[in-house]
mmCIF file of C-alpha atoms in Angstrom:
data_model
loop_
_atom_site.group_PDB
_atom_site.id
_atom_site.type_symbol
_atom_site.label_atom_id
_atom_site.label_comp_id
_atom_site.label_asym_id
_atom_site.label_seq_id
_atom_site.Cartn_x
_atom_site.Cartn_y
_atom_site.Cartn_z
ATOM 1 C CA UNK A 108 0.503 18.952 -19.664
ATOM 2 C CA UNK A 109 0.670 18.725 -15.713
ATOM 3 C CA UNK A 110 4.409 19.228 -15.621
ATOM 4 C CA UNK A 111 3.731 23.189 -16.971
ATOM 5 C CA UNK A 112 1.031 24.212 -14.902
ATOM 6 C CA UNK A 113 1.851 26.133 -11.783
ATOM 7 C CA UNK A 114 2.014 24.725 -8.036
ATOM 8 C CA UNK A 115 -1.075 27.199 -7.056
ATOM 9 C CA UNK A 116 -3.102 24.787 -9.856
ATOM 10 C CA UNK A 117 -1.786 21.600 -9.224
ATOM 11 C CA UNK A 118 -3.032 21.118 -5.900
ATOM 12 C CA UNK A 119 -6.386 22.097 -6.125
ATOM 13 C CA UNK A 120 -6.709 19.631 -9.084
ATOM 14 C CA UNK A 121 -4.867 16.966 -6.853
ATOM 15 C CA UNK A 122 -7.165 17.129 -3.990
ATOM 16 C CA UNK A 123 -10.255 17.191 -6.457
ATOM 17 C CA UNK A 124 -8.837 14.115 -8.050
ATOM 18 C CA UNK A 125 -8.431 12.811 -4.413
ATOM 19 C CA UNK A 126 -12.200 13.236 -3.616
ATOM 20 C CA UNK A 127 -14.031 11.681 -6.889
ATOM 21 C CA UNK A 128 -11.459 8.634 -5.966
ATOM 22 C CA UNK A 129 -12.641 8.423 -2.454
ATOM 23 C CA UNK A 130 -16.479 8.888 -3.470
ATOM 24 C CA UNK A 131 -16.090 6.763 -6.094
ATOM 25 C CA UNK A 132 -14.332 3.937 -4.521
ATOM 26 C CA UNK A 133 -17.219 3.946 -2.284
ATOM 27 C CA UNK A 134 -19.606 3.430 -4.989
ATOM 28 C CA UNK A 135 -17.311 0.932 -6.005
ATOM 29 C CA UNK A 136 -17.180 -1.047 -2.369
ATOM 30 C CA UNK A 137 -21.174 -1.364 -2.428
ATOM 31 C CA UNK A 138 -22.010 -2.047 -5.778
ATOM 32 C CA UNK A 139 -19.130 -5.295 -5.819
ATOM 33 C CA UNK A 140 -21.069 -5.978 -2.575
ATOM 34 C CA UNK A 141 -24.365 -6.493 -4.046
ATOM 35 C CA UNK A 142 -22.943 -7.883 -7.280
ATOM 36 C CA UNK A 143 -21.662 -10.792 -5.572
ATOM 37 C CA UNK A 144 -24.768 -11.689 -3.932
ATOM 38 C CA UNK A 145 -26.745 -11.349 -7.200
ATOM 39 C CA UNK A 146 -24.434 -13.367 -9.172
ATOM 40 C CA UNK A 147 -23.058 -15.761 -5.797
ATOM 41 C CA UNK A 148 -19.501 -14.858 -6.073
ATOM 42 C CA UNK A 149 -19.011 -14.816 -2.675
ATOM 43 C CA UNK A 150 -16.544 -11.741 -1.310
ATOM 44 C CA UNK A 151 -13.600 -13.213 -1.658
ATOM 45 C CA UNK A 152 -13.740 -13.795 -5.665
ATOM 46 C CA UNK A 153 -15.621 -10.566 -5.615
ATOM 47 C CA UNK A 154 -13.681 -8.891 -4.515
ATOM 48 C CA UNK A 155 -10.882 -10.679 -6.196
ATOM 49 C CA UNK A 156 -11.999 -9.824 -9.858
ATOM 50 C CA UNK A 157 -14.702 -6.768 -9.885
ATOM 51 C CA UNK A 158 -13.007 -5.131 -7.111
ATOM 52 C CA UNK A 159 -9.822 -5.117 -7.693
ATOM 53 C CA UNK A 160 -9.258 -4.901 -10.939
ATOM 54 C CA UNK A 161 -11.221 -1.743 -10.982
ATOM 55 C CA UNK A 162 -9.057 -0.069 -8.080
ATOM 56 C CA UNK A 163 -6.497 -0.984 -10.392
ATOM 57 C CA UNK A 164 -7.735 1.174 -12.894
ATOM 58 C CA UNK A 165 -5.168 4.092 -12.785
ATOM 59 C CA UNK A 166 -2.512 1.563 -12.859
ATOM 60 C CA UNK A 167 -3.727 -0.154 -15.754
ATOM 61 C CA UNK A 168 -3.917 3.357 -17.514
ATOM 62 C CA UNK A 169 -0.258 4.145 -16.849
ATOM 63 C CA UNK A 170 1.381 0.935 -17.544
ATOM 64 C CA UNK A 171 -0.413 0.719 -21.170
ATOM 65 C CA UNK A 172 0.444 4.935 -21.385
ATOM 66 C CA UNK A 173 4.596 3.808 -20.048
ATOM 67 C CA UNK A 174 4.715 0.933 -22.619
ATOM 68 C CA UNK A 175 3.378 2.443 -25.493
ATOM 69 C CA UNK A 176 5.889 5.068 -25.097
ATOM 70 C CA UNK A 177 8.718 2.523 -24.234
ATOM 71 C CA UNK A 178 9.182 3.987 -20.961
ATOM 72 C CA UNK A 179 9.336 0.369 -19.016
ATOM 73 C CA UNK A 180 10.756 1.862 -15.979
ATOM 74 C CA UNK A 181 7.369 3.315 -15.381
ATOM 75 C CA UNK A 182 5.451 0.603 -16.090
ATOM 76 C CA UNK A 183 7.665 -1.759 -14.263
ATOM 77 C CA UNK A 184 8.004 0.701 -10.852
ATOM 78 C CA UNK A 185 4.083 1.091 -11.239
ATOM 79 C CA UNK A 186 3.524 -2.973 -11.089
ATOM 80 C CA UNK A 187 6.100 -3.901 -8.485
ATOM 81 C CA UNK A 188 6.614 -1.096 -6.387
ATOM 82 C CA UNK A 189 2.864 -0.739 -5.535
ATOM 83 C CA UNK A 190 2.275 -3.987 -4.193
ATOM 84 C CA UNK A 191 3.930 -3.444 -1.014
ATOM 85 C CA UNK A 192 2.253 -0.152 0.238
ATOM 86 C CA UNK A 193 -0.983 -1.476 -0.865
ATOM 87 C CA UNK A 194 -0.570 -4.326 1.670
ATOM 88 C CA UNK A 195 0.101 -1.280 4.314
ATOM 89 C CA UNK A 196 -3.190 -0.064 2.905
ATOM 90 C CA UNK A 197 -4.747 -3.098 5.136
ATOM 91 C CA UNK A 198 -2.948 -1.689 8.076
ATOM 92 C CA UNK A 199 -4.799 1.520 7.288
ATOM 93 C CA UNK A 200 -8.320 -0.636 7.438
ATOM 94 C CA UNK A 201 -7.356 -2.470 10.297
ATOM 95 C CA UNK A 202 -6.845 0.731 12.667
ATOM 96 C CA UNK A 203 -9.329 3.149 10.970
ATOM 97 C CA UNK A 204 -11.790 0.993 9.749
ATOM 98 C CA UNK A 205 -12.362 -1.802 12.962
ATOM 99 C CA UNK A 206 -10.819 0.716 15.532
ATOM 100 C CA UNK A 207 -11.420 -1.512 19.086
ATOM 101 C CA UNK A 208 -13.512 -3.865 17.625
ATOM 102 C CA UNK A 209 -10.913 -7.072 16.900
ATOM 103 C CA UNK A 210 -8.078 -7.315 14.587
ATOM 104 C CA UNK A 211 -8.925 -7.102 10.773
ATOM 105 C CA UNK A 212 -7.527 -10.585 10.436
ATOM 106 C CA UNK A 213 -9.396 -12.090 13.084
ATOM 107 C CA UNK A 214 -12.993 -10.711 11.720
ATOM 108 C CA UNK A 215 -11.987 -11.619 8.124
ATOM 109 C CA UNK A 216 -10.828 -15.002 8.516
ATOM 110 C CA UNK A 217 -11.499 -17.387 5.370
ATOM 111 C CA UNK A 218 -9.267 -19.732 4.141
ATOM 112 C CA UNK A 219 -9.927 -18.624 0.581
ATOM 113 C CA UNK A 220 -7.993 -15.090 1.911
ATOM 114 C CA UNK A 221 -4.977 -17.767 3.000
ATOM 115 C CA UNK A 222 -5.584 -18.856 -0.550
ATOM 116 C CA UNK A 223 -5.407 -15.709 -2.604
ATOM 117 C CA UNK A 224 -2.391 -14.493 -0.533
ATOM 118 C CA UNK A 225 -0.410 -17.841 -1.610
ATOM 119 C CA UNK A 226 -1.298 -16.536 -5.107
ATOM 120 C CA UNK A 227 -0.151 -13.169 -4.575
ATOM 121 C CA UNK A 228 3.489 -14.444 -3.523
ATOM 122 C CA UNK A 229 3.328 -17.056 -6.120
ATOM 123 C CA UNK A 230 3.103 -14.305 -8.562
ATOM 124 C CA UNK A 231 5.851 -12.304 -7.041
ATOM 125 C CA UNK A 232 8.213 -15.174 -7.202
ATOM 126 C CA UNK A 233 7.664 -15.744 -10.867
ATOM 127 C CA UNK A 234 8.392 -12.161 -11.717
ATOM 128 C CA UNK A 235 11.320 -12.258 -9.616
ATOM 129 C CA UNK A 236 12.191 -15.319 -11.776
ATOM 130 C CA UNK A 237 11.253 -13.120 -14.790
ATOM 131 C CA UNK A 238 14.058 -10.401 -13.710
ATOM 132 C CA UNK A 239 16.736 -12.653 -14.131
ATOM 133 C CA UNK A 240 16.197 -14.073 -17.868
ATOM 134 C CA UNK A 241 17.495 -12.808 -20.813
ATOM 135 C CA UNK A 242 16.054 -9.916 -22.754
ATOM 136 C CA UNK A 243 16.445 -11.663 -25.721
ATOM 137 C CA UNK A 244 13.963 -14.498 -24.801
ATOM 138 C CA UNK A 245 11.108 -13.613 -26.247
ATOM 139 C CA UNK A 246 8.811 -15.210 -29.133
ATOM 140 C CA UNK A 247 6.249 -13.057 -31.181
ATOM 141 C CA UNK A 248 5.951 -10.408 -28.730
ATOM 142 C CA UNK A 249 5.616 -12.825 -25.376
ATOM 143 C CA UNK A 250 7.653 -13.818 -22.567
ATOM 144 C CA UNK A 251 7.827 -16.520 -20.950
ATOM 145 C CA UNK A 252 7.705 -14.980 -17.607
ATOM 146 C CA UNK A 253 5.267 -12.728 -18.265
ATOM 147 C CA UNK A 254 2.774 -15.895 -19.769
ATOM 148 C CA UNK A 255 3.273 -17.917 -16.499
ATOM 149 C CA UNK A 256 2.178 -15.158 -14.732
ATOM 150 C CA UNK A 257 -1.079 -14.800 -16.490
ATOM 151 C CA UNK A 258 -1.440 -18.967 -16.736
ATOM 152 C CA UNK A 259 -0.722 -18.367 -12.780
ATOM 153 C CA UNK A 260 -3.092 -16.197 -12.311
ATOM 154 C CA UNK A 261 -6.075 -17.693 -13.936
ATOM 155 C CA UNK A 262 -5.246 -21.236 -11.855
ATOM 156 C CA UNK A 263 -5.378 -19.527 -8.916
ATOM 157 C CA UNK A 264 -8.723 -18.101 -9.797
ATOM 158 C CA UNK A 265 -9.611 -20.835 -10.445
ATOM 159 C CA UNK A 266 -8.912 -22.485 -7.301
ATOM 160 C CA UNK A 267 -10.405 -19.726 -5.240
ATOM 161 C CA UNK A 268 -13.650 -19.875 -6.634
ATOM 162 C CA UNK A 269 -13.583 -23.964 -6.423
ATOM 163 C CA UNK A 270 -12.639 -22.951 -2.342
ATOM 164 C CA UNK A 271 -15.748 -21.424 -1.955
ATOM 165 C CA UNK A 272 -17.577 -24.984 -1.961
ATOM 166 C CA UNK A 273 -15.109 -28.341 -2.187
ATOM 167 C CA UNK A 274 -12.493 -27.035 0.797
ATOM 168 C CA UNK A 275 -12.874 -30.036 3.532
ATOM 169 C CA UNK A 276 -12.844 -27.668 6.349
ATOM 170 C CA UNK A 277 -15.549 -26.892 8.756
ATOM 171 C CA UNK A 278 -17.760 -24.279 7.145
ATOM 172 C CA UNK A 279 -16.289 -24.436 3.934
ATOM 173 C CA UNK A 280 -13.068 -22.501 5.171
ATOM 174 C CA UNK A 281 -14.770 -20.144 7.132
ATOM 175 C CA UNK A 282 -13.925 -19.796 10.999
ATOM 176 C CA UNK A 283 -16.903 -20.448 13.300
ATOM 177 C CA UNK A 284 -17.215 -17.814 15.124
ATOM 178 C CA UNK A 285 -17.329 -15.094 12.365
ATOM 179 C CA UNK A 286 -20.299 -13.040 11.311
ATOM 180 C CA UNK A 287 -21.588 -10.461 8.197
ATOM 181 C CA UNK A 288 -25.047 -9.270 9.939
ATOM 182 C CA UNK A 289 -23.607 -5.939 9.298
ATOM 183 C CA UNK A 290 -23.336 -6.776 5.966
ATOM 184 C CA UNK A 291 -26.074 -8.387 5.176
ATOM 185 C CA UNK A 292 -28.366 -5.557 6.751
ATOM 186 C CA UNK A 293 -26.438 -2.814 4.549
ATOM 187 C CA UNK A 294 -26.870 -5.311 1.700
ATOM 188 C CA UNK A 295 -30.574 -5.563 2.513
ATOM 189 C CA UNK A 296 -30.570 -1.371 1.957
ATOM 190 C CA UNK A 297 -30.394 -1.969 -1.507
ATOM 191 C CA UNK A 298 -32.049 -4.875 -2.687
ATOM 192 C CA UNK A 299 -34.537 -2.193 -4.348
ATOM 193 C CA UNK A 300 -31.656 -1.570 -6.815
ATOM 194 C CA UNK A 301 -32.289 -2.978 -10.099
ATOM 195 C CA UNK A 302 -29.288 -5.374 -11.611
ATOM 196 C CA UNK A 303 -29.067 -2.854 -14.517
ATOM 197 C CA UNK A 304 -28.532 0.298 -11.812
ATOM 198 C CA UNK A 305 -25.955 -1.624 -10.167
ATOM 199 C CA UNK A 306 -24.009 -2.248 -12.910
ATOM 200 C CA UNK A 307 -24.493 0.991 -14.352
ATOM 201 C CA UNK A 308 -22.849 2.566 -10.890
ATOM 202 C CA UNK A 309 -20.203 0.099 -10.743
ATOM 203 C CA UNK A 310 -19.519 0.940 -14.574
ATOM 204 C CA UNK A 311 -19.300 5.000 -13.647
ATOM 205 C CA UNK A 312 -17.589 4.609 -10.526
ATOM 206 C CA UNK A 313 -14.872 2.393 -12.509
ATOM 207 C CA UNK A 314 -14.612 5.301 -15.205
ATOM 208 C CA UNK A 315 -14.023 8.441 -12.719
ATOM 209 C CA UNK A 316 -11.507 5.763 -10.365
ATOM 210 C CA UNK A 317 -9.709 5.885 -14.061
ATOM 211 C CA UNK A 318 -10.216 9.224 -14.920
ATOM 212 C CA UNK A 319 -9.265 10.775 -11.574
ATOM 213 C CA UNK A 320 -6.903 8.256 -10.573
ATOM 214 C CA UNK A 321 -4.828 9.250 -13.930
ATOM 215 C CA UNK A 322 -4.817 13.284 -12.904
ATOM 216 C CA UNK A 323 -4.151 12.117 -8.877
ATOM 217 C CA UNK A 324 -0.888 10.223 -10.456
ATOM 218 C CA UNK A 325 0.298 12.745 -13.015
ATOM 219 C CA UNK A 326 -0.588 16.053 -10.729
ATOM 220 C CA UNK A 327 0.969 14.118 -7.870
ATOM 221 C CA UNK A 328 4.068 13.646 -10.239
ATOM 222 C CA UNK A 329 4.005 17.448 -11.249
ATOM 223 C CA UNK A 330 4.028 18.624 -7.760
ATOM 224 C CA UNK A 331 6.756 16.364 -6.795
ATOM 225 C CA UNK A 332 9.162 18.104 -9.785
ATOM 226 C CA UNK A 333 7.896 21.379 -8.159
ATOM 227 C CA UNK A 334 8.740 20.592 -4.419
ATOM 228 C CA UNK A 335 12.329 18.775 -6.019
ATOM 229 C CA UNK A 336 11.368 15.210 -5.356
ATOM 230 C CA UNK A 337 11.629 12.486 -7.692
ATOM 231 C CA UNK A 338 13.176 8.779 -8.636
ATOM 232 C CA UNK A 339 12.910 6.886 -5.651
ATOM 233 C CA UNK A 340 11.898 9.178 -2.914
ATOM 234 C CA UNK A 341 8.629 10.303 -4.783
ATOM 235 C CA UNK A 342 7.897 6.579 -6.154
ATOM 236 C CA UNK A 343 8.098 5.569 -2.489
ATOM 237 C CA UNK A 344 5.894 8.010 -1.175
ATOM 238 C CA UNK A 345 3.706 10.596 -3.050
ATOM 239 C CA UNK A 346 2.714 7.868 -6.304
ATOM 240 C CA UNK A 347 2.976 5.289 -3.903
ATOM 241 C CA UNK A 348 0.317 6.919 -1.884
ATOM 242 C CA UNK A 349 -1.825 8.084 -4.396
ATOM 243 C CA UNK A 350 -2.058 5.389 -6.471
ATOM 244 C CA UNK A 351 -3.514 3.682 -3.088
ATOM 245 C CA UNK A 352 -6.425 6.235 -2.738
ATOM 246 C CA UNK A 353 -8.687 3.892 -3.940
ATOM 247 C CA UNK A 354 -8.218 0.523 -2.280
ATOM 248 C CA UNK A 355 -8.267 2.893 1.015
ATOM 249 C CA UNK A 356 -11.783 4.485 0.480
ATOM 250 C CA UNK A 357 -13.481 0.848 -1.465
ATOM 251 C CA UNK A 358 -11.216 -0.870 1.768
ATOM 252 C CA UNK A 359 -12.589 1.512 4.217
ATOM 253 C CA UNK A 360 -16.338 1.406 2.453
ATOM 254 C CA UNK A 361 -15.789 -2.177 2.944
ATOM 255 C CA UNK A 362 -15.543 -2.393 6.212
ATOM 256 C CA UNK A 363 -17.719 -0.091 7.505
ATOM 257 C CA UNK A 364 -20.288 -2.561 5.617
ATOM 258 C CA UNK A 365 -19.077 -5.211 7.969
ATOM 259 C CA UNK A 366 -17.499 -7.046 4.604
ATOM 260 C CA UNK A 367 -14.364 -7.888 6.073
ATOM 261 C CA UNK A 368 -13.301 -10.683 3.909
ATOM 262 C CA UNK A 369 -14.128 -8.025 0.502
ATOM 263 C CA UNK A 370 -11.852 -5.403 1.899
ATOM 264 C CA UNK A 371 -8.828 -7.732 2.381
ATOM 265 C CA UNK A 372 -9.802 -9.266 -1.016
ATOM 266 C CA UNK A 373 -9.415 -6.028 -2.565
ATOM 267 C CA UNK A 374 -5.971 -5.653 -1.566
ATOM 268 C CA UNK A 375 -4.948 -9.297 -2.175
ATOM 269 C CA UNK A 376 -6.879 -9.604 -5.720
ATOM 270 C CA UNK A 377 -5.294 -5.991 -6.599
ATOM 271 C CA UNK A 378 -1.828 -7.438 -5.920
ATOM 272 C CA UNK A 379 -2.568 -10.461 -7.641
ATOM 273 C CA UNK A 380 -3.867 -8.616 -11.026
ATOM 274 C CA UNK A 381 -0.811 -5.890 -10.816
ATOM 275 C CA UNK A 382 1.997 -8.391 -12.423
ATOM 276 C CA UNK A 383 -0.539 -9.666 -14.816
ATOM 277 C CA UNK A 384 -0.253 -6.433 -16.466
ATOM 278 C CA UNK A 385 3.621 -7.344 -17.417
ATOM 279 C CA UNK A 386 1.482 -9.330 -19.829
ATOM 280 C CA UNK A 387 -0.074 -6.848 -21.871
ATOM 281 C CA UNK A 388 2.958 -4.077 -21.519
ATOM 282 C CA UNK A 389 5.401 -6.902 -23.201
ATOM 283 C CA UNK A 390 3.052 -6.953 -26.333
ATOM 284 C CA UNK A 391 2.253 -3.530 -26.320
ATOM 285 C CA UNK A 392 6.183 -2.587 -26.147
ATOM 286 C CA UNK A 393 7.576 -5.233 -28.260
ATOM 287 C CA UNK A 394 10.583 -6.098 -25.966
ATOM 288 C CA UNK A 395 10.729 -8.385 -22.547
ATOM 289 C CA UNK A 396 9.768 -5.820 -19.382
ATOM 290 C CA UNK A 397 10.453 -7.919 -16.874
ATOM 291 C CA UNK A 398 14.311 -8.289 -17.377
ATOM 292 C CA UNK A 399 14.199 -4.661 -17.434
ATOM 293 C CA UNK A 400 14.076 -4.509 -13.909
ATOM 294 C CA UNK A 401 16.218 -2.595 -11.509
ATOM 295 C CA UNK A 402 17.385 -4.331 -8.160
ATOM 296 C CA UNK A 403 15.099 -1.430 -6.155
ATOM 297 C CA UNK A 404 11.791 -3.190 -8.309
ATOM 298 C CA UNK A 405 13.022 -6.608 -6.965
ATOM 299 C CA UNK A 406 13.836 -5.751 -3.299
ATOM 300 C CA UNK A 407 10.054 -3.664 -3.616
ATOM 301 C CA UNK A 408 8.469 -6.953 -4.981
ATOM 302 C CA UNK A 409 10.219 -9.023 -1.991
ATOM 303 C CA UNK A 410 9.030 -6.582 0.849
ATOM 304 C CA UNK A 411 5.950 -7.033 -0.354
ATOM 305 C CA UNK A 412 5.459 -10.787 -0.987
ATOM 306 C CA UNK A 413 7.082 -10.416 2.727
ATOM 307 C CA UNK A 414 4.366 -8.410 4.243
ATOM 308 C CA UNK A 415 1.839 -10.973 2.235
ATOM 309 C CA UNK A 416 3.188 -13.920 4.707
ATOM 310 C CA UNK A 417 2.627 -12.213 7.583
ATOM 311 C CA UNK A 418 -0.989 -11.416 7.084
ATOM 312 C CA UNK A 419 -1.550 -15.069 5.905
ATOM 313 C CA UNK A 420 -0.292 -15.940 9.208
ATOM 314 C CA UNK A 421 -2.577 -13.146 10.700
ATOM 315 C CA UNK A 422 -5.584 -14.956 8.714
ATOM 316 C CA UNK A 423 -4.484 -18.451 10.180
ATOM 317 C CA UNK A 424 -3.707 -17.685 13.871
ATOM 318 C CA UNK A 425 -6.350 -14.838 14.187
ATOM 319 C CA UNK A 426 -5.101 -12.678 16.461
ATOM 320 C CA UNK A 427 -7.947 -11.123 18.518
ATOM 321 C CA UNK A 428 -5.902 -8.504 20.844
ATOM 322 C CA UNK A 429 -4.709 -4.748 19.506
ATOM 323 C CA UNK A 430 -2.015 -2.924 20.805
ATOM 324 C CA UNK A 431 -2.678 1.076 19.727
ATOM 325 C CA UNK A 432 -5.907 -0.027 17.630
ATOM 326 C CA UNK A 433 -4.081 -2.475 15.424
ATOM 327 C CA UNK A 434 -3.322 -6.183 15.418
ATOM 328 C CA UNK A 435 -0.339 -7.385 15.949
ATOM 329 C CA UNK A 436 0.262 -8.985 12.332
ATOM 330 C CA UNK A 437 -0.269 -5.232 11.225
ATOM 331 C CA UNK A 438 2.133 -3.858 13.838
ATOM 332 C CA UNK A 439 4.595 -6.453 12.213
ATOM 333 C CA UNK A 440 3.617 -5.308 8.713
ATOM 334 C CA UNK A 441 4.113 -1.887 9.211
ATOM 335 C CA UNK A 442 7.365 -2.248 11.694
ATOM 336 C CA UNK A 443 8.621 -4.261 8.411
ATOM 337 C CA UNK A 444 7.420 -1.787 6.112
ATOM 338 C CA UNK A 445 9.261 1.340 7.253
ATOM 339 C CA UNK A 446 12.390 -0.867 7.840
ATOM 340 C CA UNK A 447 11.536 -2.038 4.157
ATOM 341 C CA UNK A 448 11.690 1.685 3.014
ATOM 342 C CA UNK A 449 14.842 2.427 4.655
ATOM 343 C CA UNK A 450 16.536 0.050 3.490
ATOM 344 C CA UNK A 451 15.339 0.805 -0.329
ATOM 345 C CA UNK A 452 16.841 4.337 0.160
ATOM 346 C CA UNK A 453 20.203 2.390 0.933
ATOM 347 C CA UNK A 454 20.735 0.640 -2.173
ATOM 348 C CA UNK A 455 18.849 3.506 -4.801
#
């Protein structure tokens, strides 16, 4: 439908996409916020589950939309090729959201973020794993790749939420000298919202992040075929992008809150959730996705279990200093990411 429709249409309707995304993902960033002090979630497992799994919307959409169709590459590109430039997306937060405040890592610090990033490349190495078994191993419609992933998955939730009160650490995991008045005084804005409102916002805002994230994706696609991009170059950059709108604005909405450790949550639960999806693509296709990759999906899901590690050591060693409004672990992360990217060209 997008791919007929001329350029003079397409953009309008991309940038309109754009902004119910952005708006939306706000919605999205302050309704988690209060759901996980009503229900004591805490912002890491928040952030983990509500969060991120609703910024994940459009991606869900597409990769049920590829299977269905039997277009795997889609689906696959979708699920591994986004987790890298979502981790950028914290380099985005770090410089536009805290400015010359401190580092994002530093203010966030939680060991239950060191936590969920160890799950994040735990996943990654399983599907990696997945890549290189056999198409024909599969039994009534599952793989065993794509099973450990989910089994994976749900452990590490798991885990995270039994962080939030059995770690033996000082503060439960939590560095001393961190704070959420910020937070809390936002939070304390809308303790006049009823339960029922907040989930009724959260529910809306998850709908239009679906609906609009969907056009965003396929306009952005259209456009591309207009302008003469596509394969690589346009996965790597326009639907890389786009598909990122909304962990920017609920990362961004985040932080401006003062909840640190819910916008690197977002990103880390998003990345988390993204290979679960190889799950419900295998059964809804009928054949194994995972061997199915191509080597640029593996090298993608590398770089970004690689730019993972360095913001776990970011979240460990806290790094208080910026150099040009960033911390050094996101210097490093983004240094690594447009090396990453060159290199991808190399071998497409």
């Amino acid at each position: 439908m997008f791919a007929s429709l001329p350029l003079a249409y397409l953009i309008p309707l991309f940038v309109i996409a754009a902004t119910a995304v952005w708006f939306a993902g706000i919605q999205l960033s302050n309704t988690t916020d209060i759901i996980d002090s009503r229900f004591g979630l805490g912002q890491a497992l928040g952030g983990m589950i509500f969060l991120s799994i609703a910024t994940n919307l459009p991606e869900i959409a597409i990769v049920v939309t590829a299977s269905l169709i039997h277009d795997v590459g889609i689906a696959i590109g979708n699920i591994l090729g986004g987790i890298a430039i979502q981790t950028v997306v914290l380099v985005i937060l770090d410089g536009f959201g805290l400015r010359k405040k401190a580092s994002l890592t530093y203010e966030a610090a939680s060991l239950q973020l060191v936590l969920e990033g160890v799950l994040v490349i735990s996943i990654l190495v399983i599907s990696i794993m997945g890549t290189q078994l056999p198409k024909s191993v599969i039994f009534a419609r599952l793989a065993p790749g794509d099973l450990l992933i989910v089994i994976t998955w749900l452990i590490g939730l798991w885990l995270i939420n039994k962080a939030r009160t059995d770690l033996p650490w000082y503060k439960k995991g939590r560095a001393p000298d961190t704070t959420q008045a910020k937070s809390n005084l936002s939070r304390k804005k809308r303790t006049k919202w009823s339960t029922a409102r907040v989930l009724s916002i959260f529910t809306i805002s998850s709908l239009i992040t679906l609906a609009a994230g969907v056009i965003l994706t396929e306009s952005g696609s259209a456009i591309a075929t207009h302008i003469g991009w596509s394969g690589v170059l346009f996965g790597s950059t326009i639907l890389a992008v786009t598909t990122s709108l909304p962990e920017v604005s609920t990362g961004l909405a985040a932080v401006k809150m003062g909840d640190y450790t819910l916008a690197f949550s977002d990103i880390f639960g998003g990345n988390a959730f993204l290979p679960v999806l190889f799950f419900p693509a295998t059964l809804l296709s009928g054949i194994s996705i995972l061997p199915q990759a191509q080597n640029t999906d593996i090298y993608l899901a590398s770089l970004g279990a690689l730019l993972t590690a360095v913001y776990i050591y970011g979240l460990i060693f806290r790094p208080k200093r910026q150099f040009f409004c960033l911390g050094i672990d996101s210097i490093v992360v983004l240094v690594m990411y447009v090396i990453g990217i060159v290199g991808l060209f190399t071998i497409a």
